[in-house]
CSV table of C-alpha atoms and ligand atoms in Angstrom, one decimal:
chain,number,residue,atom,x,y,z
F,9,MET,CA,-20.3,168.2,85.1
F,10,ARG,CA,-16.8,166.9,84.8
F,11,ILE,CA,-14.7,168.6,87.6
F,12,LEU,CA,-11.0,168.9,88.2
F,13,VAL,CA,-9.6,169.8,91.6
F,14,VAL,CA,-6.0,171.2,91.6
F,15,GLY,CA,-3.8,170.4,94.6
F,16,ASN,CA,-2.8,167.5,96.7
F,17,GLY,CA,-3.6,168.2,100.4
F,18,ALA,CA,-6.5,167.4,102.7
F,19,ARG,CA,-8.2,170.6,101.6
F,20,GLU,CA,-8.3,169.2,98.0
F,21,ASP,CA,-9.5,165.8,99.3
F,22,ALA,CA,-12.3,167.5,101.1
F,23,LEU,CA,-13.3,169.7,98.1
F,24,SER,CA,-13.2,166.6,95.8
F,25,TRP,CA,-15.3,164.6,98.4
F,26,GLY,CA,-17.9,167.4,98.5
F,27,LEU,CA,-18.0,168.0,94.8
F,28,ALA,CA,-18.3,164.3,94.0
F,29,GLN,CA,-21.5,164.1,96.0
F,30,ALA,CA,-23.1,167.0,94.2
F,31,PRO,CA,-26.0,166.0,92.0
F,32,SER,CA,-24.6,168.0,89.1
F,33,CYS,CA,-21.2,166.2,89.2
F,34,SER,CA,-20.7,163.4,86.7
F,35,ALA,CA,-16.9,162.8,87.0
F,36,MET,CA,-14.1,163.8,89.3
F,37,PHE,CA,-10.4,164.3,88.5
F,38,ALA,CA,-7.5,165.6,90.5
F,39,ALA,CA,-4.0,167.0,89.7
F,40,PRO,CA,-1.8,165.8,91.2
F,41,GLY,CA,-4.3,164.6,93.8
F,42,ASN,CA,-3.7,162.3,96.7
F,43,ALA,CA,-4.8,158.9,98.2
F,44,GLY,CA,-8.3,160.3,99.0
F,45,THR,CA,-9.0,161.9,95.6
F,46,ALA,CA,-7.7,158.7,93.8
F,47,ALA,CA,-10.8,156.9,95.2
F,48,ARG,CA,-13.1,159.2,93.3
F,49,GLY,CA,-11.5,159.4,89.9
F,50,PRO,CA,-8.1,159.6,88.1
F,51,ASN,CA,-5.2,161.5,89.6
F,52,TRP,CA,-3.3,163.3,86.8
F,53,PRO,CA,0.5,163.3,87.3
F,54,ILE,CA,0.6,167.1,86.8
F,55,GLY,CA,1.8,169.6,89.4
F,56,ALA,CA,-0.5,172.2,90.8
F,57,THR,CA,1.5,175.0,89.2
F,58,ASP,CA,1.9,173.6,85.7
F,59,GLY,CA,-0.6,175.7,84.0
F,60,LYS,CA,0.3,174.7,80.5
F,61,ALA,CA,-0.1,171.0,81.2
F,62,LEU,CA,-3.3,171.5,83.1
F,63,VAL,CA,-4.9,173.5,80.3
F,64,ALA,CA,-3.9,170.8,77.7
F,65,ARG,CA,-5.3,167.9,79.7
F,66,ALA,CA,-8.4,169.8,80.9
F,67,LEU,CA,-9.3,170.5,77.2
F,68,GLU,CA,-8.6,166.9,76.2
F,69,GLU,CA,-10.8,165.5,79.1
F,70,LYS,CA,-13.6,168.1,78.4
F,71,ILE,CA,-13.5,169.4,81.9
F,72,ASP,CA,-16.4,171.7,82.8
F,73,LEU,CA,-15.1,173.2,86.0
F,74,VAL,CA,-11.6,173.5,87.6
F,75,VAL,CA,-11.3,174.3,91.3
F,76,LEU,CA,-8.0,175.7,92.4
F,77,GLY,CA,-7.0,174.5,95.9
F,78,PRO,CA,-3.6,176.0,96.8
F,79,GLU,CA,-2.3,179.5,96.7
F,80,THR,CA,0.8,178.3,94.8
F,81,ALA,CA,-1.5,177.5,91.8
F,82,ILE,CA,-3.0,180.9,91.9
F,83,ALA,CA,0.3,182.7,92.3
F,84,ALA,CA,1.7,180.7,89.3
F,85,GLY,CA,-1.1,182.1,87.1
F,86,VAL,CA,-2.9,178.8,86.6
F,87,GLY,CA,-6.3,180.6,86.8
F,88,ASP,CA,-5.2,183.1,84.1
F,89,ARG,CA,-4.2,180.3,81.7
F,90,LEU,CA,-7.4,178.3,82.3
F,91,ARG,CA,-9.5,181.3,81.6
F,92,GLU,CA,-7.6,182.2,78.5
F,93,ALA,CA,-8.5,178.7,77.3
F,94,LYS,CA,-12.2,179.4,78.2
F,95,ILE,CA,-12.3,176.8,80.9
F,96,ALA,CA,-14.6,177.7,83.8
F,97,THR,CA,-12.3,178.1,86.8
F,98,PHE,CA,-13.1,178.7,90.5
F,99,GLY,CA,-10.0,180.5,91.8
F,100,PRO,CA,-8.7,184.0,91.0
F,101,ASN,CA,-6.2,185.2,88.6
F,102,ARG,CA,-2.5,185.9,89.6
F,103,SER,CA,-2.9,189.6,90.0
F,104,ILE,CA,-5.5,189.1,92.7
F,105,GLY,CA,-3.3,186.4,94.3
F,106,ARG,CA,-1.1,189.3,95.5
F,107,LEU,CA,-3.7,189.9,98.2
F,108,GLU,CA,-2.3,186.8,99.8
F,109,SER,CA,1.2,186.5,98.3
F,110,SER,CA,2.3,190.0,99.3
F,111,LYS,CA,1.5,191.2,102.8
F,112,ILE,CA,2.5,194.7,101.8
F,113,PHE,CA,0.3,194.8,98.7
F,114,SER,CA,-2.6,193.5,100.8
F,115,LYS,CA,-2.0,196.1,103.6
F,116,ARG,CA,-1.8,199.0,101.1
F,117,PHE,CA,-5.1,197.8,99.5
F,118,MET,CA,-6.8,197.6,102.9
F,119,GLU,CA,-5.5,201.1,103.8
F,120,ARG,CA,-6.8,202.6,100.5
F,121,MET,CA,-10.2,201.0,101.0
F,122,ARG,CA,-10.3,201.9,104.8
F,123,ILE,CA,-10.8,198.3,105.8
F,124,PRO,CA,-10.1,197.9,109.5
F,125,THR,CA,-6.6,196.5,109.9
F,126,ALA,CA,-3.6,196.8,112.3
F,127,ARG,CA,-1.4,199.9,111.9
F,128,SER,CA,1.9,199.0,110.3
F,129,ARG,CA,5.3,200.2,108.8
F,130,VAL,CA,7.4,198.6,106.1
F,131,VAL,CA,11.1,198.1,106.6
F,132,HIS,CA,13.8,197.1,104.1
F,133,SER,CA,16.9,196.6,106.2
F,134,LEU,CA,18.1,196.2,109.7
F,135,ALA,CA,19.1,199.8,110.1
F,136,ASN,CA,15.7,200.8,108.9
F,137,ALA,CA,14.0,198.4,111.3
F,138,GLU,CA,16.1,199.7,114.3
F,139,LYS,CA,15.0,203.2,113.6
F,140,VAL,CA,11.3,202.3,113.3
F,141,LEU,CA,11.4,200.1,116.4
F,142,SER,CA,13.2,202.7,118.5
F,143,ASP,CA,9.9,204.4,119.5
F,144,TRP,CA,7.6,201.3,119.1
F,145,ARG,CA,5.1,200.8,121.9
F,146,GLY,CA,3.5,197.4,122.7
F,147,GLY,CA,3.6,194.1,120.9
F,148,CYS,CA,4.9,193.9,117.3
F,149,VAL,CA,4.1,191.3,114.7
F,150,VAL,CA,6.9,190.8,112.2
F,151,LYS,CA,5.8,189.7,108.8
F,152,ALA,CA,7.9,188.7,105.8
F,153,ASP,CA,6.3,190.1,102.6
F,154,GLY,CA,6.1,187.0,100.5
F,155,LEU,CA,4.7,183.5,100.7
F,156,ALA,CA,6.7,181.7,103.3
F,157,ALA,CA,4.7,178.5,104.0
F,158,GLY,CA,3.5,179.6,107.4
F,159,LYS,CA,7.0,180.6,108.6
F,160,GLY,CA,6.9,184.3,107.7
F,161,VAL,CA,5.1,185.7,110.8
F,162,VAL,CA,6.4,186.1,114.3
F,163,VAL,CA,4.3,187.7,117.1
F,164,ALA,CA,6.7,189.5,119.3
F,165,PRO,CA,5.7,190.8,122.7
F,166,ASP,CA,7.7,194.0,122.4
F,167,ALA,CA,10.1,195.9,120.2
F,168,PRO,CA,13.4,194.3,121.5
F,169,SER,CA,12.1,190.8,120.7
F,170,ALA,CA,10.9,192.0,117.3
F,171,LEU,CA,14.4,193.4,116.7
F,172,ALA,CA,15.9,190.0,117.6
F,173,VAL,CA,13.8,188.4,114.9
F,174,LEU,CA,14.9,191.0,112.4
F,175,ARG,CA,18.6,190.5,113.3
F,176,GLU,CA,18.2,186.9,112.3
F,177,TRP,CA,16.2,187.6,109.2
F,178,TYR,CA,18.6,190.3,108.0
F,179,GLY,CA,21.6,188.1,109.0
F,180,PRO,CA,22.3,184.5,108.6
F,181,GLY,CA,18.7,183.2,108.5
F,182,GLY,CA,17.5,185.4,105.6
F,183,VAL,CA,14.0,186.8,105.4
F,184,PRO,CA,11.6,183.8,105.0
F,185,GLY,CA,10.3,183.5,101.5
F,186,GLY,CA,13.5,185.1,100.2
F,187,GLY,CA,12.6,188.9,99.8
F,188,SER,CA,13.9,191.8,101.8
F,189,ASP,CA,10.8,193.7,102.7
F,190,VAL,CA,9.2,193.2,106.1
F,191,LEU,CA,6.0,194.5,107.5
F,192,LEU,CA,5.9,195.5,111.2
F,193,GLU,CA,2.5,195.5,112.6
F,194,GLU,CA,0.8,196.6,115.8
F,195,ARG,CA,-0.3,193.6,117.8
F,196,LEU,CA,-4.0,193.3,118.1
F,197,GLU,CA,-5.9,191.8,121.0
F,198,GLY,CA,-9.0,189.7,120.5
F,199,ARG,CA,-10.2,186.4,119.2
F,200,GLU,CA,-9.4,185.0,115.8
F,201,VAL,CA,-12.0,183.9,113.4
F,202,SER,CA,-12.0,183.3,109.6
F,203,VAL,CA,-14.9,184.2,107.4
F,204,PHE,CA,-15.2,182.7,103.9
F,205,ALA,CA,-16.9,184.5,101.1
F,206,ILE,CA,-17.5,183.5,97.5
F,207,GLY,CA,-16.9,186.0,94.7
F,208,ASP,CA,-18.3,185.8,91.2
F,209,GLY,CA,-16.5,188.8,89.8
F,210,LYS,CA,-19.2,191.2,90.7
F,211,ARG,CA,-19.9,190.6,94.4
F,212,PHE,CA,-19.0,188.6,97.5
F,213,VAL,CA,-21.4,186.4,99.5
F,214,PRO,CA,-20.2,185.2,103.0
F,215,ILE,CA,-20.8,181.5,103.2
F,216,ALA,CA,-19.4,180.3,106.4
F,217,ALA,CA,-17.0,180.9,109.2
F,218,ALA,CA,-14.5,178.7,111.1
F,219,CYS,CA,-11.8,178.9,113.8
F,220,ASP,CA,-8.5,177.2,113.3
F,221,TYR,CA,-5.6,176.2,115.6
F,222,LYS,CA,-2.2,177.1,114.2
F,223,ARG,CA,0.1,176.1,117.0
F,224,ALA,CA,1.5,172.6,117.2
F,225,GLY,CA,0.8,171.9,120.8
F,226,ASP,CA,-2.2,171.9,123.2
F,227,GLY,CA,-3.0,175.2,124.9
F,228,ASP,CA,-1.6,177.0,121.8
F,229,THR,CA,2.0,176.2,122.6
F,230,GLY,CA,4.9,175.2,120.3
F,231,PRO,CA,5.7,176.4,116.8
F,232,ASN,CA,3.3,177.7,114.2
F,233,THR,CA,2.0,175.1,111.7
F,234,GLY,CA,-0.2,175.1,108.6
F,235,GLY,CA,-3.0,174.3,111.0
F,236,MET,CA,-3.7,171.5,113.4
F,237,GLY,CA,-7.5,171.6,113.5
F,238,ALA,CA,-10.6,173.7,113.1
F,239,TYR,CA,-14.2,173.9,113.9
F,240,SER,CA,-17.3,175.5,112.3
F,241,PRO,CA,-19.5,177.4,113.1
F,242,PRO,CA,-17.5,179.5,115.5
F,243,TYR,CA,-18.6,180.0,119.1
F,244,GLY,CA,-18.9,183.3,120.9
F,245,PHE,CA,-19.1,185.8,118.0
F,246,PRO,CA,-22.0,188.1,117.2
F,247,ASP,CA,-25.0,186.4,115.5
F,248,ASP,CA,-24.7,188.9,112.7
F,249,LEU,CA,-21.0,188.1,112.1
F,250,HIS,CA,-21.5,187.7,108.4
F,251,GLU,CA,-23.4,191.0,108.1
F,252,ILE,CA,-20.7,192.9,109.9
F,253,VAL,CA,-18.0,191.4,107.8
F,254,ARG,CA,-20.0,192.1,104.6
F,255,GLU,CA,-20.4,195.8,105.5
F,256,ARG,CA,-16.9,196.5,106.9
F,257,VAL,CA,-14.7,194.2,104.8
F,258,LEU,CA,-16.5,192.7,101.7
F,259,GLU,CA,-18.1,195.8,100.4
F,260,PRO,CA,-14.9,197.9,100.5
F,261,VAL,CA,-13.0,194.9,98.9
F,262,THR,CA,-15.6,194.9,96.1
F,263,ARG,CA,-15.3,198.6,95.5
F,264,GLY,CA,-11.5,198.4,95.6
F,265,LEU,CA,-11.4,195.6,93.0
F,266,ALA,CA,-13.9,197.4,90.8
F,267,ALA,CA,-11.7,200.5,90.9
F,268,GLU,CA,-8.9,198.4,89.7
F,269,SER,CA,-11.0,196.5,87.1
F,270,GLU,CA,-10.3,193.2,88.8
F,271,ARG,CA,-12.8,190.3,88.7
F,272,TYR,CA,-12.5,188.1,91.8
F,273,VAL,CA,-13.8,184.6,91.1
F,274,GLY,CA,-13.2,182.2,94.0
F,275,VAL,CA,-13.0,182.2,97.8
F,276,LEU,CA,-11.9,185.1,99.8
F,277,TYR,CA,-10.7,184.0,103.1
F,278,CYS,CA,-10.8,186.8,105.6
F,279,GLY,CA,-8.6,186.1,108.6
F,280,LEU,CA,-9.9,188.3,111.3
F,281,MET,CA,-9.1,189.4,114.8
F,282,TRP,CA,-12.3,190.2,116.6
F,283,THR,CA,-11.4,193.1,118.8
F,284,ALA,CA,-13.4,195.2,121.3
F,285,SER,CA,-14.3,197.4,118.3
F,286,GLY,CA,-15.2,194.6,115.9
F,287,PRO,CA,-13.3,192.8,113.2
F,288,PHE,CA,-9.8,193.8,112.0
F,289,VAL,CA,-8.3,192.0,109.0
F,290,ILE,CA,-5.1,190.1,109.8
F,291,GLU,CA,-4.8,188.6,106.4
F,292,PHE,CA,-6.5,187.8,103.2
F,293,ASN,CA,-6.1,184.4,101.6
F,294,VAL,CA,-7.4,183.9,98.1
F,295,ARG,CA,-8.5,180.2,98.5
F,296,PHE,CA,-10.1,177.9,101.1
F,297,GLY,CA,-8.1,177.2,104.2
F,298,ASP,CA,-6.5,174.0,105.2
F,299,PRO,CA,-7.8,172.6,107.6
F,300,GLU,CA,-10.8,175.0,107.4
F,301,ALA,CA,-12.1,173.4,104.1
F,302,GLN,CA,-12.2,170.0,105.8
F,303,VAL,CA,-14.7,171.4,108.4
F,304,LEU,CA,-16.7,173.5,105.9
F,305,VAL,CA,-17.4,171.0,103.2
F,306,PRO,CA,-19.0,168.3,105.4
F,307,ARG,CA,-21.5,171.0,106.4
F,308,VAL,CA,-22.7,171.7,102.8
F,309,ARG,CA,-26.3,171.0,102.0
F,310,GLY,CA,-27.4,171.2,98.3
F,311,ASP,CA,-25.3,171.2,95.2
F,312,PHE,CA,-21.7,172.3,96.0
F,313,ALA,CA,-20.6,171.9,92.4
F,314,ARG,CA,-23.4,174.1,91.1
F,315,LEU,CA,-22.4,176.8,93.7
F,316,LEU,CA,-18.8,176.9,92.6
F,317,LYS,CA,-19.7,176.6,88.8
F,318,SER,CA,-22.2,179.5,89.1
F,319,ALA,CA,-19.4,181.7,90.6
F,320,ALA,CA,-17.0,180.6,87.8
F,321,ASP,CA,-19.7,181.6,85.3
F,322,GLY,CA,-20.0,185.1,86.8
F,323,GLU,CA,-23.5,184.7,88.3
F,324,LEU,CA,-23.4,183.2,91.8
F,325,ASP,CA,-26.4,181.1,92.6
F,326,GLU,CA,-26.1,181.4,96.4
F,327,ALA,CA,-29.1,179.2,97.0
F,328,ALA,CA,-27.5,176.2,95.2
F,329,ALA,CA,-25.8,175.2,98.5
F,330,THR,CA,-25.6,176.3,102.1
F,331,PHE,CA,-23.2,175.5,104.9
F,332,ASP,CA,-25.6,174.8,107.7
F,333,GLY,CA,-25.6,171.0,108.0
F,334,GLY,CA,-24.7,170.9,111.7
F,335,ALA,CA,-21.4,171.7,113.3
F,336,CYS,CA,-18.1,170.1,112.3
F,337,VAL,CA,-14.8,169.6,114.1
F,338,GLY,CA,-11.5,168.5,112.4
F,339,VAL,CA,-8.4,167.2,114.0
F,340,VAL,CA,-5.2,167.0,112.1
F,341,LEU,CA,-3.0,163.9,112.6
F,342,ALA,CA,0.6,164.9,111.8
F,343,THR,CA,4.0,163.1,111.8
F,344,SER,CA,5.6,163.3,115.2
F,345,ASP,CA,8.3,165.6,113.9
F,346,TYR,CA,5.9,168.1,112.2
F,347,PRO,CA,6.4,171.1,111.7
F,348,ARG,CA,10.2,171.0,112.2
F,349,SER,CA,10.5,168.4,109.4
F,350,SER,CA,8.2,165.6,108.2
F,351,THR,CA,9.6,162.1,107.8
F,352,PRO,CA,7.5,160.4,105.1
F,353,LEU,CA,5.4,157.6,106.5
F,354,ARG,CA,5.3,154.6,104.2
F,355,ASP,CA,2.8,151.7,104.0
F,356,LEU,CA,-0.1,153.2,105.9
F,357,SER,CA,-3.4,151.4,105.7
F,358,ALA,CA,-5.4,152.8,102.8
F,359,ASN,CA,-8.6,152.0,104.6
F,360,VAL,CA,-9.6,155.1,106.6
F,361,ALA,CA,-13.4,154.7,106.1
F,362,LEU,CA,-15.4,155.9,109.1
F,363,PRO,CA,-19.1,155.6,110.0
F,364,GLU,CA,-21.6,158.1,108.6
F,365,GLY,CA,-21.0,161.7,109.7
F,366,ARG,CA,-17.3,161.2,110.1
F,367,VAL,CA,-14.7,161.5,107.4
F,368,ALA,CA,-10.9,161.3,107.3
F,369,PHE,CA,-9.2,163.4,104.6
F,370,TRP,CA,-5.8,162.5,103.3
F,371,GLY,CA,-3.0,165.1,103.3
F,372,ALA,CA,-0.2,164.9,100.6
F,373,SER,CA,0.1,161.2,99.9
F,374,SER,CA,0.3,158.7,97.2
F,375,PRO,CA,-1.7,155.4,97.1
F,376,ARG,CA,0.0,152.1,96.3
F,377,GLY,CA,-2.6,149.4,96.2
F,378,GLU,CA,-3.7,148.6,99.7
F,379,VAL,CA,-1.3,151.0,101.3
F,380,VAL,CA,-0.6,154.7,101.2
F,381,ASP,CA,2.7,156.7,101.5
F,382,ALA,CA,2.2,160.0,103.3
F,383,ILE,CA,4.6,162.6,101.9
F,384,GLY,CA,3.7,165.6,104.0
F,385,GLY,CA,3.7,166.5,107.7
F,386,ARG,CA,0.0,166.6,108.0
F,387,VAL,CA,-1.1,163.1,107.2
F,388,LEU,CA,-4.9,163.1,107.8
F,389,THR,CA,-7.6,165.4,108.9
F,390,VAL,CA,-10.3,163.5,110.8
F,391,THR,CA,-13.6,165.3,110.9
F,392,ALA,CA,-17.0,164.7,112.4
F,393,LEU,CA,-20.4,166.4,112.3
F,394,GLY,CA,-22.7,166.9,115.3
F,395,ASN,CA,-25.7,168.9,116.4
F,396,ASP,CA,-23.4,171.4,118.0
F,397,VAL,CA,-19.7,171.9,118.4
F,398,PRO,CA,-19.3,169.9,121.6
F,399,SER,CA,-21.0,166.8,120.1
F,400,ALA,CA,-19.0,167.1,116.9
F,401,ARG,CA,-15.9,167.3,119.0
F,402,THR,CA,-16.8,164.1,120.9
F,403,ASN,CA,-17.5,162.4,117.6
F,404,ALA,CA,-14.2,163.7,116.0
F,405,TYR,CA,-12.0,162.4,118.9
F,406,ALA,CA,-13.8,159.0,118.9
F,407,ALA,CA,-13.0,158.8,115.2
F,408,VAL,CA,-9.3,159.8,115.9
F,409,ASP,CA,-9.1,156.9,118.5
F,410,ASP,CA,-10.7,154.5,116.1
F,411,LEU,CA,-8.2,155.4,113.3
F,412,ALA,CA,-5.2,155.5,115.6
F,413,ARG,CA,-6.0,152.0,116.7
F,414,ARG,CA,-6.5,150.7,113.1
F,415,MET,CA,-3.2,152.3,112.0
F,416,GLY,CA,-1.4,150.1,114.5
F,417,SER,CA,1.1,150.8,117.2
F,418,GLY,CA,4.0,151.1,114.7
F,419,VAL,CA,2.6,154.3,113.3
F,420,SER,CA,3.2,157.4,115.5
F,421,LEU,CA,1.0,160.3,114.7
F,422,SER,CA,0.7,163.4,116.8
F,423,TYR,CA,-2.4,165.6,117.2
F,424,ARG,CA,-3.8,168.2,119.5
F,425,THR,CA,-6.3,167.1,122.1
F,426,ASP,CA,-8.0,170.5,122.6
F,427,ILE,CA,-9.4,171.3,119.2
F,428,ALA,CA,-12.8,172.9,119.7
F,429,LYS,CA,-12.6,172.5,123.5
F,430,LEU,CA,-15.1,174.9,125.0
F,431,ASP,CA,-15.5,176.2,128.5
F,432,PRO,CA,-18.2,174.0,130.2
F,433,GLU,CA,-20.0,177.0,131.7
F,434,THR,CA,-19.7,179.7,129.1
F,435,ARG,CA,-19.6,177.3,126.2
F,436,ALA,CA,-17.0,179.6,124.7
F,437,PRO,CA,-13.5,178.5,123.9
F,438,PRO,CA,-10.9,179.1,126.7
F,439,GLU,CA,-9.4,182.6,126.9
F,440,GLY,CA,-7.0,183.3,124.0
F,441,TYR,CA,-8.5,181.1,121.3
I,526,LIG,P1,-0.9,185.5,109.2
I,526,LIG,O1,0.1,184.6,108.5
I,526,LIG,O2,-0.8,186.9,108.8
I,526,LIG,O3,-2.2,184.9,109.3
I,526,LIG,O4,-0.4,185.5,110.7
I,526,LIG,C1,-0.2,184.2,111.5
I,526,LIG,C2,-0.8,184.4,112.9
I,526,LIG,O5,-0.1,185.5,113.5
I,526,LIG,C3,-2.3,184.8,112.9
I,526,LIG,O6,-3.1,183.8,112.8
I,526,LIG,C4,-2.4,185.5,114.3
I,526,LIG,O7,-2.5,184.6,115.3
I,526,LIG,C5,-1.0,186.2,114.4
I,526,LIG,N1,-1.1,187.6,114.0
I,526,LIG,C6,-0.9,188.1,112.7
I,526,LIG,N2,-1.1,189.5,112.7
I,526,LIG,C7,-1.4,189.8,114.0
I,526,LIG,C8,-1.7,191.1,114.6
I,526,LIG,N3,-1.7,192.2,114.0
I,526,LIG,N4,-2.0,191.0,115.9
I,526,LIG,C9,-2.0,189.9,116.7
I,526,LIG,N5,-1.7,188.7,116.1
I,526,LIG,C10,-1.4,188.6,114.8
I,527,LIG,N1,-5.3,177.3,108.0
I,527,LIG,C1,-4.7,178.5,107.5
I,527,LIG,C2,-4.6,178.5,106.0
I,527,LIG,O1,-5.0,177.7,105.3
I,527,LIG,O2,-4.0,179.6,105.6
């Protein structure tokens, strides 16, 4: 199978790495790709949202499977275009992308299908928000409707703080993502976990779960980021986590999509808050997470390419690959100014090879011979496997030290030191994670 991965982040590097090892893969391509994908096959200089150019090149190169990495490609309708050209594609069509690209669309869908989710109200203006918040009790999560690259959600402890956010959004700052609709949501208490399911157009199969760390600093402090680390499998959740999610979330999603004659082919990322009464959906994403993909792919046993191709062909072969190859921890190394800005780092060493069981995945970057220019804030995700989460964590931080030393003292990268840190007695993550 000749496989194209679309995107240029560490998620796409991980997908390409996993697919390249699959027995059924004969050649790997990426568009636009990064320093990691370039080591496995050609990077095409085509942007992830340029459906027309991607279709033309995929036909020319006789691509058998396209895997869409980022939500921007899905929201741009790249999946629709590839399917129109009869190219097998793992990643949903644009209409389904609204489950992620519009928080209001997604909330309405969940309400119609009675999927457990936080109660909410939609507001369109400051006056409207003032009225709704005048009798609001408890914490309030303020969410801009559209895609806002991780900047569209603020968790406010109470109504006055929520109002302060809205004054900014409906004033000089503008609503992140550019629209005017904002969702105000009840703040849920619990622990977050993400469950990943693969859809083949007819059904969903949960494949794995992970926990990620969104804040920039240790102890969950500092600004929100795209994600500073992750681990899988999650600790401290019920053993039948997948079954519960299948029953309460995936089955109603399947019924809802069938009612709308939608075929979901790709990954459904269920971002959950596990409350005292079980899982509530915080968000749906229509693709693998970043950095969650980086800790899921190293756990794959079997033929990852066949798994994704069978879904793209409409008949998921769930036995083709499983995600049970030990535990995996991933630590993101970011530029020291991330997420406020991200100063490109030039001339990094291209050699990030690590011993067996440890892999470093490149974020957005371009290779130049022996060196690499990093062009995004998240430079590398360093991952390691272990028999359990604590040993994977030890291995991951050993790999981080190793790489930091090799990068040299002139390169300043920052990272969290508490990814997958578990309480030594309860073996659960500290309170609040
Ligand atoms: P989202 O972009 O919707 O995933 O939200 C970003 C983060 O905000 C989530 O990972 C949660 O930590 C937090 N969050 C979102 N919605 C809620 C909610 N209803 N209650 C508590 N925390 C939330
Ligand atoms: N790590 C969160 C995301 O990919 O949306």
